[in-house]
PDB file of C-alpha atoms and ligand atoms in Angstrom:
ATOM      1  CA  UNK A   5      98.073   5.812 283.307  1.00 82.00           C
ATOM      2  CA  UNK A   6      95.747   5.624 286.306  1.00 97.00           C
ATOM      3  CA  UNK A   7      92.631   3.454 285.995  1.00 98.00           C
ATOM      4  CA  UNK A   8      90.616   6.180 287.703  1.00 98.00           C
ATOM      5  CA  UNK A   9      91.154   9.682 286.352  1.00 98.00           C
ATOM      6  CA  UNK A  10      90.426  12.408 288.894  1.00 98.00           C
ATOM      7  CA  UNK A  11      89.915  16.004 287.866  1.00 98.00           C
ATOM      8  CA  UNK A  12      88.419  19.007 289.618  1.00 98.00           C
ATOM      9  CA  UNK A  13      86.574  21.374 287.280  1.00 98.00           C
ATOM     10  CA  UNK A  14      85.537  24.472 289.232  1.00 97.00           C
ATOM     11  CA  UNK A  15      83.453  23.011 292.086  1.00 98.00           C
ATOM     12  CA  UNK A  16      82.815  19.648 290.422  1.00 98.00           C
ATOM     13  CA  UNK A  17      84.923  16.541 290.952  1.00 98.00           C
ATOM     14  CA  UNK A  18      84.999  14.412 287.786  1.00 98.00           C
ATOM     15  CA  UNK A  19      85.826  10.710 288.326  1.00 98.00           C
ATOM     16  CA  UNK A  20      86.452   8.746 285.129  1.00 98.00           C
ATOM     17  CA  UNK A  21      86.808   4.973 284.875  1.00 98.00           C
ATOM     18  CA  UNK A  22      89.851   4.565 282.670  1.00 98.00           C
ATOM     19  CA  UNK A  23      90.355   0.944 281.682  1.00 98.00           C
ATOM     20  CA  UNK A  24      88.807   1.000 278.224  1.00 98.00           C
ATOM     21  CA  UNK A  25      90.706  -2.062 276.959  1.00 97.00           C
ATOM     22  CA  UNK A  26      88.758  -4.107 279.558  1.00 97.00           C
ATOM     23  CA  UNK A  27      85.504  -2.180 279.011  1.00 98.00           C
ATOM     24  CA  UNK A  28      86.200  -0.380 282.302  1.00 98.00           C
ATOM     25  CA  UNK A  29      85.630  -3.585 284.329  1.00 98.00           C
ATOM     26  CA  UNK A  30      86.146  -2.448 287.923  1.00 98.00           C
ATOM     27  CA  UNK A  31      88.854  -4.066 290.053  1.00 97.00           C
ATOM     28  CA  UNK A  32      89.077  -3.946 293.849  1.00 96.00           C
ATOM     29  CA  UNK A  33      91.880  -1.368 293.490  1.00 97.00           C
ATOM     30  CA  UNK A  34      89.586   0.826 291.375  1.00 98.00           C
ATOM     31  CA  UNK A  35      86.754   0.469 293.924  1.00 98.00           C
ATOM     32  CA  UNK A  36      89.162   1.564 296.675  1.00 98.00           C
ATOM     33  CA  UNK A  37      90.172   4.693 294.729  1.00 98.00           C
ATOM     34  CA  UNK A  38      86.534   5.545 293.976  1.00 98.00           C
ATOM     35  CA  UNK A  39      85.519   5.074 297.628  1.00 98.00           C
ATOM     36  CA  UNK A  40      88.422   7.208 298.909  1.00 98.00           C
ATOM     37  CA  UNK A  41      87.613  10.010 296.485  1.00 98.00           C
ATOM     38  CA  UNK A  42      83.907  10.002 297.312  1.00 98.00           C
ATOM     39  CA  UNK A  43      84.649  10.026 301.032  1.00 98.00           C
ATOM     40  CA  UNK A  44      87.083  12.917 300.771  1.00 98.00           C
ATOM     41  CA  UNK A  45      84.787  14.867 298.394  1.00 98.00           C
ATOM     42  CA  UNK A  46      81.990  14.459 300.965  1.00 98.00           C
ATOM     43  CA  UNK A  47      83.953  16.564 303.457  1.00 97.00           C
ATOM     44  CA  UNK A  48      85.612  18.978 301.029  1.00 98.00           C
ATOM     45  CA  UNK A  49      83.973  22.426 300.999  1.00 96.00           C
ATOM     46  CA  UNK A  50      85.540  23.161 297.613  1.00 97.00           C
ATOM     47  CA  UNK A  51      83.547  20.359 295.950  1.00 98.00           C
ATOM     48  CA  UNK A  52      79.814  20.697 295.476  1.00 98.00           C
ATOM     49  CA  UNK A  53      79.044  17.833 293.117  1.00 98.00           C
ATOM     50  CA  UNK A  54      80.615  14.742 291.573  1.00 98.00           C
ATOM     51  CA  UNK A  55      80.326  13.457 288.008  1.00 98.00           C
ATOM     52  CA  UNK A  56      81.166   9.830 287.254  1.00 98.00           C
ATOM     53  CA  UNK A  57      81.763   8.573 283.722  1.00 98.00           C
ATOM     54  CA  UNK A  58      83.772   5.996 281.780  1.00 98.00           C
ATOM     55  CA  UNK A  59      86.409   6.433 279.101  1.00 98.00           C
ATOM     56  CA  UNK A  60      86.070   4.638 275.767  1.00 98.00           C
ATOM     57  CA  UNK A  61      83.080   2.863 274.284  1.00 97.00           C
ATOM     58  CA  UNK A  62      81.641   1.310 277.465  1.00 98.00           C
ATOM     59  CA  UNK A  63      80.657   2.926 280.747  1.00 98.00           C
ATOM     60  CA  UNK A  64      81.645  -0.279 282.547  1.00 98.00           C
ATOM     61  CA  UNK A  65      81.417  -4.068 282.132  1.00 98.00           C
ATOM     62  CA  UNK A  66      80.807  -4.237 285.886  1.00 98.00           C
ATOM     63  CA  UNK A  67      82.875  -6.099 288.421  1.00 97.00           C
ATOM     64  CA  UNK A  68      86.150  -7.450 287.104  1.00 97.00           C
ATOM     65  CA  UNK A  69      85.480 -11.173 286.748  1.00 96.00           C
ATOM     66  CA  UNK A  70      89.154 -12.169 287.093  1.00 93.00           C
ATOM     67  CA  UNK A  71      89.337 -10.232 290.355  1.00 91.00           C
ATOM     68  CA  UNK A  72      86.278 -12.061 291.636  1.00 88.00           C
ATOM     69  CA  UNK A  73      87.788 -15.420 290.656  1.00 88.00           C
ATOM     70  CA  UNK A  74      91.216 -14.699 292.144  1.00 88.00           C
ATOM     71  CA  UNK A  75      90.531 -12.656 295.278  1.00 86.00           C
ATOM     72  CA  UNK A  76      88.528 -13.584 298.322  1.00 89.00           C
ATOM     73  CA  UNK A  77      85.699 -11.069 298.634  1.00 92.00           C
ATOM     74  CA  UNK A  78      84.767 -10.262 302.235  1.00 92.00           C
ATOM     75  CA  UNK A  79      82.422  -7.639 303.671  1.00 92.00           C
ATOM     76  CA  UNK A  80      85.576  -5.501 304.163  1.00 94.00           C
ATOM     77  CA  UNK A  81      86.536  -5.671 300.480  1.00 95.00           C
ATOM     78  CA  UNK A  82      86.799  -2.363 298.601  1.00 97.00           C
ATOM     79  CA  UNK A  83      83.646  -3.091 296.560  1.00 96.00           C
ATOM     80  CA  UNK A  84      81.609  -2.830 299.774  1.00 96.00           C
ATOM     81  CA  UNK A  85      83.455   0.344 300.852  1.00 97.00           C
ATOM     82  CA  UNK A  86      82.541   1.825 297.484  1.00 98.00           C
ATOM     83  CA  UNK A  87      78.872   0.868 297.854  1.00 98.00           C
ATOM     84  CA  UNK A  88      78.759   2.432 301.311  1.00 97.00           C
ATOM     85  CA  UNK A  89      80.481   5.607 300.094  1.00 98.00           C
ATOM     86  CA  UNK A  90      78.017   5.806 297.199  1.00 98.00           C
ATOM     87  CA  UNK A  91      74.980   5.267 299.409  1.00 98.00           C
ATOM     88  CA  UNK A  92      76.153   7.795 302.020  1.00 98.00           C
ATOM     89  CA  UNK A  93      77.447  10.436 299.602  1.00 98.00           C
ATOM     90  CA  UNK A  94      75.728  13.662 300.690  1.00 98.00           C
ATOM     91  CA  UNK A  95      76.289  15.845 297.608  1.00 98.00           C
ATOM     92  CA  UNK A  96      74.789  15.592 294.117  1.00 98.00           C
ATOM     93  CA  UNK A  97      76.195  12.657 292.185  1.00 98.00           C
ATOM     94  CA  UNK A  98      75.687  12.756 288.431  1.00 98.00           C
ATOM     95  CA  UNK A  99      76.472   9.894 286.049  1.00 99.00           C
ATOM     96  CA  UNK A 100      77.156   9.959 282.311  1.00 99.00           C
ATOM     97  CA  UNK A 101      76.978   6.556 280.626  1.00 99.00           C
ATOM     98  CA  UNK A 102      77.454   5.056 277.176  1.00 98.00           C
ATOM     99  CA  UNK A 103      77.841   1.625 275.583  1.00 98.00           C
ATOM    100  CA  UNK A 104      77.643  -1.216 278.096  1.00 98.00           C
ATOM    101  CA  UNK A 105      76.549  -0.493 281.658  1.00 98.00           C
ATOM    102  CA  UNK A 106      76.703  -3.976 283.188  1.00 98.00           C
ATOM    103  CA  UNK A 107      75.898  -5.037 286.754  1.00 98.00           C
ATOM    104  CA  UNK A 108      77.137  -2.352 289.119  1.00 98.00           C
ATOM    105  CA  UNK A 109      77.317  -0.137 286.007  1.00 98.00           C
ATOM    106  CA  UNK A 110      73.518  -0.059 286.165  1.00 98.00           C
ATOM    107  CA  UNK A 111      72.883  -0.524 289.891  1.00 98.00           C
ATOM    108  CA  UNK A 112      75.154   2.382 290.887  1.00 98.00           C
ATOM    109  CA  UNK A 113      72.922   4.658 288.781  1.00 98.00           C
ATOM    110  CA  UNK A 114      70.079   4.045 291.246  1.00 98.00           C
ATOM    111  CA  UNK A 115      72.186   5.928 293.817  1.00 98.00           C
ATOM    112  CA  UNK A 116      72.913   8.842 291.503  1.00 98.00           C
ATOM    113  CA  UNK A 117      70.823  11.989 291.632  1.00 98.00           C
ATOM    114  CA  UNK A 118      70.908  12.589 287.878  1.00 98.00           C
ATOM    115  CA  UNK A 119      71.890  10.248 285.041  1.00 98.00           C
ATOM    116  CA  UNK A 120      72.469  11.048 281.363  1.00 99.00           C
ATOM    117  CA  UNK A 121      72.906   8.271 278.820  1.00 98.00           C
ATOM    118  CA  UNK A 122      74.142   8.205 275.240  1.00 98.00           C
ATOM    119  CA  UNK A 123      71.634   6.741 272.745  1.00 98.00           C
ATOM    120  CA  UNK A 124      73.734   3.545 272.370  1.00 97.00           C
ATOM    121  CA  UNK A 125      73.708   2.624 276.071  1.00 98.00           C
ATOM    122  CA  UNK A 126      72.841  -0.985 276.935  1.00 98.00           C
ATOM    123  CA  UNK A 127      71.916  -1.453 280.578  1.00 98.00           C
ATOM    124  CA  UNK A 128      72.099  -4.946 282.079  1.00 98.00           C
ATOM    125  CA  UNK A 129      71.980  -6.611 285.477  1.00 98.00           C
ATOM    126  CA  UNK A 130      72.776 -10.256 284.631  1.00 98.00           C
ATOM    127  CA  UNK A 131      73.191 -11.316 288.256  1.00 98.00           C
ATOM    128  CA  UNK A 132      70.873 -14.338 288.059  1.00 98.00           C
ATOM    129  CA  UNK A 133      72.411 -15.444 284.757  1.00 97.00           C
ATOM    130  CA  UNK A 134      75.773 -15.445 286.535  1.00 97.00           C
ATOM    131  CA  UNK A 135      74.410 -17.383 289.529  1.00 97.00           C
ATOM    132  CA  UNK A 136      74.512 -14.215 291.644  1.00 97.00           C
ATOM    133  CA  UNK A 137      71.932 -11.970 293.321  1.00 98.00           C
ATOM    134  CA  UNK A 138      71.200  -8.251 292.839  1.00 98.00           C
ATOM    135  CA  UNK A 139      73.489  -5.860 294.721  1.00 97.00           C
ATOM    136  CA  UNK A 140      73.879  -2.207 295.686  1.00 98.00           C
ATOM    137  CA  UNK A 141      70.382  -2.096 297.168  1.00 98.00           C
ATOM    138  CA  UNK A 142      68.915  -2.730 293.715  1.00 98.00           C
ATOM    139  CA  UNK A 143      66.572  -5.416 295.025  1.00 98.00           C
ATOM    140  CA  UNK A 144      64.719  -2.566 296.745  1.00 98.00           C
ATOM    141  CA  UNK A 145      65.563   0.429 294.558  1.00 98.00           C
ATOM    142  CA  UNK A 146      64.753  -1.202 291.200  1.00 98.00           C
ATOM    143  CA  UNK A 147      61.240  -2.529 292.018  1.00 98.00           C
ATOM    144  CA  UNK A 148      60.497   0.793 293.681  1.00 97.00           C
ATOM    145  CA  UNK A 149      61.391   2.482 290.396  1.00 97.00           C
ATOM    146  CA  UNK A 150      59.710   0.160 287.891  1.00 98.00           C
ATOM    147  CA  UNK A 151      57.280  -1.951 289.942  1.00 98.00           C
ATOM    148  CA  UNK A 152      57.600  -5.547 291.067  1.00 98.00           C
ATOM    149  CA  UNK A 153      56.511  -7.151 287.784  1.00 98.00           C
ATOM    150  CA  UNK A 154      59.045  -5.405 285.579  1.00 98.00           C
ATOM    151  CA  UNK A 155      61.859  -5.691 288.130  1.00 98.00           C
ATOM    152  CA  UNK A 156      61.218  -9.438 288.411  1.00 98.00           C
ATOM    153  CA  UNK A 157      61.193  -9.831 284.642  1.00 98.00           C
ATOM    154  CA  UNK A 158      64.501  -8.016 284.212  1.00 98.00           C
ATOM    155  CA  UNK A 159      66.287  -9.589 287.181  1.00 98.00           C
ATOM    156  CA  UNK A 160      65.033 -13.144 286.622  1.00 98.00           C
ATOM    157  CA  UNK A 161      65.652 -13.241 282.868  1.00 98.00           C
ATOM    158  CA  UNK A 162      68.841 -11.154 282.926  1.00 98.00           C
ATOM    159  CA  UNK A 163      67.673  -9.305 279.813  1.00 98.00           C
ATOM    160  CA  UNK A 164      69.257  -6.001 278.920  1.00 98.00           C
ATOM    161  CA  UNK A 165      67.472  -2.777 277.947  1.00 98.00           C
ATOM    162  CA  UNK A 166      68.316   0.354 276.022  1.00 98.00           C
ATOM    163  CA  UNK A 167      68.278   4.085 276.687  1.00 98.00           C
ATOM    164  CA  UNK A 168      64.658   4.576 275.595  1.00 98.00           C
ATOM    165  CA  UNK A 169      63.393   1.967 278.046  1.00 98.00           C
ATOM    166  CA  UNK A 170      65.694   3.340 280.774  1.00 98.00           C
ATOM    167  CA  UNK A 171      64.157   6.763 280.246  1.00 98.00           C
ATOM    168  CA  UNK A 172      60.603   5.366 280.368  1.00 98.00           C
ATOM    169  CA  UNK A 173      61.504   3.664 283.668  1.00 97.00           C
ATOM    170  CA  UNK A 174      62.828   6.900 285.133  1.00 98.00           C
ATOM    171  CA  UNK A 175      66.290   5.376 285.606  1.00 98.00           C
ATOM    172  CA  UNK A 176      67.844   8.205 283.582  1.00 98.00           C
ATOM    173  CA  UNK A 177      67.075  11.896 283.187  1.00 98.00           C
ATOM    174  CA  UNK A 178      67.795  12.140 279.503  1.00 98.00           C
ATOM    175  CA  UNK A 179      69.382  10.729 276.360  1.00 98.00           C
ATOM    176  CA  UNK A 180      72.253  12.871 275.186  1.00 98.00           C
ATOM    177  CA  UNK A 181      74.714  12.480 272.306  1.00 98.00           C
ATOM    178  CA  UNK A 182      77.371  13.896 274.666  1.00 98.00           C
ATOM    179  CA  UNK A 183      76.274  12.587 278.033  1.00 98.00           C
ATOM    180  CA  UNK A 184      79.463  13.742 279.799  1.00 98.00           C
ATOM    181  CA  UNK A 185      79.059  17.336 278.601  1.00 98.00           C
ATOM    182  CA  UNK A 186      75.436  17.335 279.781  1.00 98.00           C
ATOM    183  CA  UNK A 187      76.407  15.876 283.178  1.00 98.00           C
ATOM    184  CA  UNK A 188      79.119  18.510 283.676  1.00 98.00           C
ATOM    185  CA  UNK A 189      76.714  21.259 282.578  1.00 98.00           C
ATOM    186  CA  UNK A 190      74.101  20.171 285.162  1.00 98.00           C
ATOM    187  CA  UNK A 191      76.785  19.752 287.833  1.00 98.00           C
ATOM    188  CA  UNK A 192      77.774  23.389 287.252  1.00 98.00           C
ATOM    189  CA  UNK A 193      74.164  24.580 287.449  1.00 98.00           C
ATOM    190  CA  UNK A 194      73.632  22.697 290.732  1.00 98.00           C
ATOM    191  CA  UNK A 195      77.009  23.874 292.108  1.00 96.00           C
ATOM    192  CA  UNK A 196      75.767  27.451 291.743  1.00 96.00           C
ATOM    193  CA  UNK A 197      72.716  26.777 293.945  1.00 97.00           C
ATOM    194  CA  UNK A 198      72.881  27.499 297.704  1.00 98.00           C
ATOM    195  CA  UNK A 199      74.959  24.535 298.995  1.00 97.00           C
ATOM    196  CA  UNK A 200      73.157  23.888 302.284  1.00 97.00           C
ATOM    197  CA  UNK A 201      69.783  23.799 300.536  1.00 98.00           C
ATOM    198  CA  UNK A 202      71.207  21.333 297.997  1.00 98.00           C
ATOM    199  CA  UNK A 203      72.604  19.037 300.729  1.00 98.00           C
ATOM    200  CA  UNK A 204      69.420  19.181 302.786  1.00 98.00           C
ATOM    201  CA  UNK A 205      67.216  18.518 299.777  1.00 98.00           C
ATOM    202  CA  UNK A 206      69.252  15.480 298.756  1.00 98.00           C
ATOM    203  CA  UNK A 207      69.097  14.185 302.355  1.00 98.00           C
ATOM    204  CA  UNK A 208      65.312  14.652 302.418  1.00 98.00           C
ATOM    205  CA  UNK A 209      64.853  12.948 299.047  1.00 97.00           C
ATOM    206  CA  UNK A 210      66.753   9.902 300.316  1.00 96.00           C
ATOM    207  CA  UNK A 211      65.463   9.884 303.881  1.00 95.00           C
ATOM    208  CA  UNK A 212      62.493   7.580 303.214  1.00 93.00           C
ATOM    209  CA  UNK A 213      64.663   4.635 302.236  1.00 94.00           C
ATOM    210  CA  UNK A 214      68.193   5.331 303.463  1.00 95.00           C
ATOM    211  CA  UNK A 215      68.189   2.922 306.422  1.00 95.00           C
ATOM    212  CA  UNK A 216      66.191   0.260 304.596  1.00 96.00           C
ATOM    213  CA  UNK A 217      68.626   0.316 301.653  1.00 97.00           C
ATOM    214  CA  UNK A 218      71.608   0.147 304.008  1.00 96.00           C
ATOM    215  CA  UNK A 219      70.377  -2.976 305.779  1.00 96.00           C
ATOM    216  CA  UNK A 220      69.332  -4.605 302.510  1.00 97.00           C
ATOM    217  CA  UNK A 221      72.779  -3.910 301.041  1.00 97.00           C
ATOM    218  CA  UNK A 222      74.269  -5.846 303.934  1.00 96.00           C
ATOM    219  CA  UNK A 223      71.996  -8.844 303.249  1.00 97.00           C
ATOM    220  CA  UNK A 224      72.589  -8.676 299.497  1.00 97.00           C
ATOM    221  CA  UNK A 225      76.351  -8.472 300.122  1.00 96.00           C
ATOM    222  CA  UNK A 226      76.355 -11.620 302.278  1.00 96.00           C
ATOM    223  CA  UNK A 227      74.312 -13.563 299.690  1.00 97.00           C
ATOM    224  CA  UNK A 228      76.412 -12.232 296.800  1.00 96.00           C
ATOM    225  CA  UNK A 229      79.631 -13.255 298.542  1.00 94.00           C
ATOM    226  CA  UNK A 230      78.384 -16.780 299.190  1.00 94.00           C
ATOM    227  CA  UNK A 231      77.065 -17.076 295.625  1.00 95.00           C
ATOM    228  CA  UNK A 232      80.506 -16.110 294.278  1.00 94.00           C
ATOM    229  CA  UNK A 233      81.844 -19.449 295.557  1.00 93.00           C
ATOM    230  CA  UNK A 234      79.006 -21.482 294.018  1.00 95.00           C
ATOM    231  CA  UNK A 235      79.393 -23.842 291.091  1.00 96.00           C
ATOM    232  CA  UNK A 236      76.772 -21.810 289.195  1.00 97.00           C
ATOM    233  CA  UNK A 237      78.839 -18.628 289.400  1.00 96.00           C
ATOM    234  CA  UNK A 238      82.283 -20.161 289.019  1.00 94.00           C
ATOM    235  CA  UNK A 239      80.984 -22.009 285.940  1.00 95.00           C
ATOM    236  CA  UNK A 240      79.496 -18.831 284.426  1.00 96.00           C
ATOM    237  CA  UNK A 241      82.714 -16.862 285.038  1.00 94.00           C
ATOM    238  CA  UNK A 242      84.821 -19.672 283.565  1.00 93.00           C
ATOM    239  CA  UNK A 243      82.536 -19.767 280.508  1.00 94.00           C
ATOM    240  CA  UNK A 244      82.999 -16.002 279.981  1.00 93.00           C
ATOM    241  CA  UNK A 245      86.776 -16.108 280.341  1.00 90.00           C
ATOM    242  CA  UNK A 246      87.083 -19.157 278.047  1.00 92.00           C
ATOM    243  CA  UNK A 247      84.847 -17.580 275.395  1.00 92.00           C
ATOM    244  CA  UNK A 248      87.058 -14.471 275.387  1.00 81.00           C
ATOM    245  CA  UNK A 249      90.281 -16.514 275.041  1.00 68.00           C
ATOM    246  CA  UNK A 250      88.927 -18.208 271.892  1.00 59.00           C
ATOM    247  CA  UNK A 251      88.096 -14.866 270.139  1.00 56.00           C
TER     248      UNK A 251
HETATM  249  N1  COA B 329      85.795  -8.580 283.907  1.00 64.56           N
HETATM  250  C1  COA B 329      87.013  -8.787 283.385  1.00 64.56           C
HETATM  251  N2  COA B 329      87.312  -8.579 282.085  1.00 64.56           N
HETATM  252  C2  COA B 329      86.321  -8.140 281.297  1.00 64.56           C
HETATM  253  C3  COA B 329      85.027  -7.914 281.763  1.00 64.56           C
HETATM  254  C4  COA B 329      84.775  -8.138 283.142  1.00 64.56           C
HETATM  255  N3  COA B 329      83.584  -7.911 283.700  1.00 64.56           N
HETATM  256  N4  COA B 329      84.257  -7.490 280.738  1.00 64.56           N
HETATM  257  C5  COA B 329      85.040  -7.445 279.668  1.00 64.56           C
HETATM  258  N5  COA B 329      86.293  -7.837 279.985  1.00 64.56           N
HETATM  259  C6  COA B 329      87.459  -7.921 279.109  1.00 64.56           C
HETATM  260  C7  COA B 329      87.357  -9.093 278.127  1.00 64.56           C
HETATM  261  O1  COA B 329      87.820 -10.280 278.723  1.00 64.56           O
HETATM  262  C8  COA B 329      88.226  -8.593 277.005  1.00 64.56           C
HETATM  263  O2  COA B 329      89.566  -8.774 277.400  1.00 64.56           O
HETATM  264  P1  COA B 329      90.668  -9.283 276.306  1.00 64.56           P
HETATM  265  O3  COA B 329      90.659  -8.239 275.203  1.00 64.56           O
HETATM  266  O4  COA B 329      91.941  -9.324 277.078  1.00 64.56           O
HETATM  267  O5  COA B 329      90.178 -10.627 275.831  1.00 64.56           O
HETATM  268  C9  COA B 329      87.987  -7.081 276.994  1.00 64.56           C
HETATM  269  O6  COA B 329      87.491  -6.764 278.293  1.00 64.56           O
HETATM  270  C10 COA B 329      86.959  -6.626 275.973  1.00 64.56           C
HETATM  271  O7  COA B 329      85.755  -7.326 276.228  1.00 64.56           O
HETATM  272  P2  COA B 329      84.885  -8.023 275.076  1.00 64.56           P
HETATM  273  O8  COA B 329      84.001  -9.019 275.741  1.00 64.56           O
HETATM  274  O9  COA B 329      85.774  -8.507 273.987  1.00 64.56           O
HETATM  275  O10 COA B 329      84.030  -6.778 274.547  1.00 64.56           O
HETATM  276  P3  COA B 329      82.611  -6.829 273.816  1.00 64.56           P
HETATM  277  O11 COA B 329      82.387  -5.441 273.320  1.00 64.56           O
HETATM  278  O12 COA B 329      82.524  -7.966 272.865  1.00 64.56           O
HETATM  279  O13 COA B 329      81.555  -7.132 274.993  1.00 64.56           O
HETATM  280  C11 COA B 329      80.564  -6.856 277.170  1.00 64.56           C
HETATM  281  C12 COA B 329      81.364  -6.200 276.034  1.00 64.56           C
HETATM  282  C13 COA B 329      80.541  -5.895 278.347  1.00 64.56           C
HETATM  283  C14 COA B 329      79.136  -7.158 276.688  1.00 64.56           C
HETATM  284  C15 COA B 329      81.239  -8.203 277.560  1.00 64.56           C
HETATM  285  O14 COA B 329      82.609  -7.948 277.743  1.00 64.56           O
HETATM  286  C16 COA B 329      80.705  -8.813 278.824  1.00 64.56           C
HETATM  287  O15 COA B 329      79.634  -9.401 278.833  1.00 64.56           O
HETATM  288  N6  COA B 329      81.479  -8.713 279.917  1.00 64.56           N
HETATM  289  C17 COA B 329      81.147  -9.356 281.179  1.00 64.56           C
HETATM  290  C18 COA B 329      80.117  -8.540 281.931  1.00 64.56           C
HETATM  291  C19 COA B 329      79.818  -9.174 283.260  1.00 64.56           C
HETATM  292  O16 COA B 329      79.315 -10.278 283.331  1.00 64.56           O
HETATM  293  N7  COA B 329      80.163  -8.466 284.355  1.00 64.56           N
HETATM  294  C20 COA B 329      80.017  -8.956 285.701  1.00 64.56           C
HETATM  295  C21 COA B 329      78.789  -8.399 286.341  1.00 64.56           C
HETATM  296  S1  COA B 329      78.674  -8.919 288.041  1.00 64.56           S
END
């Protein structure tokens, strides 16, 4: 079974992370599939919006730690192609999340146009705890959303937060028992709107920060890549893998 399920429902492309036994941790191969699908959906007249969700109890546990330990990550690695495809995606992108949304599982939401979360969702960006730095433009997008003080508190302590707090922050549009159904419903509503007006409105909404986010993503990526080799990060990854082996 594919680790990314791809389904077209009317004019909506539904991409589902499908690695529930690993909490949908995202491998480089999965990033490549996601990037390719976003890039082809961008130019496909038959698709007017994309919904992204995760199968099982977690949206995603973020980057696959084994992948990061075993593969050399360069600026040409699929994770960076995915981030670029996400940032440049011109059509409405709607996320439905539940359970754990770790690392990129939270930062990718800052690029989505609408986000619906199940009541049990736990958002976390434990980059500093792992010896890493924020990614996906989140070092600009998150403080812009919640203010410098709160962004610093969350990034520097690595603490997680729930759906209620995410809604107060404006990170999500709503808390829904069936977040996927709500996301697909809104995707359908938006797909019925005049398509050029939708594209132009999304472009205008993002125009104020598009270039700034792009250049920051490059800087974050370089720092993230270097940090991956550090003792702090290798030690944190080793600690996670060892703790799981003992369970
Ligand atoms: N990379 C690789 N494997 C991962 C993973 C990740 N990011 N997150 C979870 N897994 C694997 C576990 O190793 C375990 O595999 P196993 O059954 O073969 O031992 C399986 O997924 C289930 O995870 P588990 O930790 O037992 O589930 P949980 O419900 O107790 O905890 C999380 C869920 C998400 C809180 C926890 O798995 C976690 O903290 N993961 C790491 C998150 C992270 O640091 N991501 C990197 C961000 S840059």
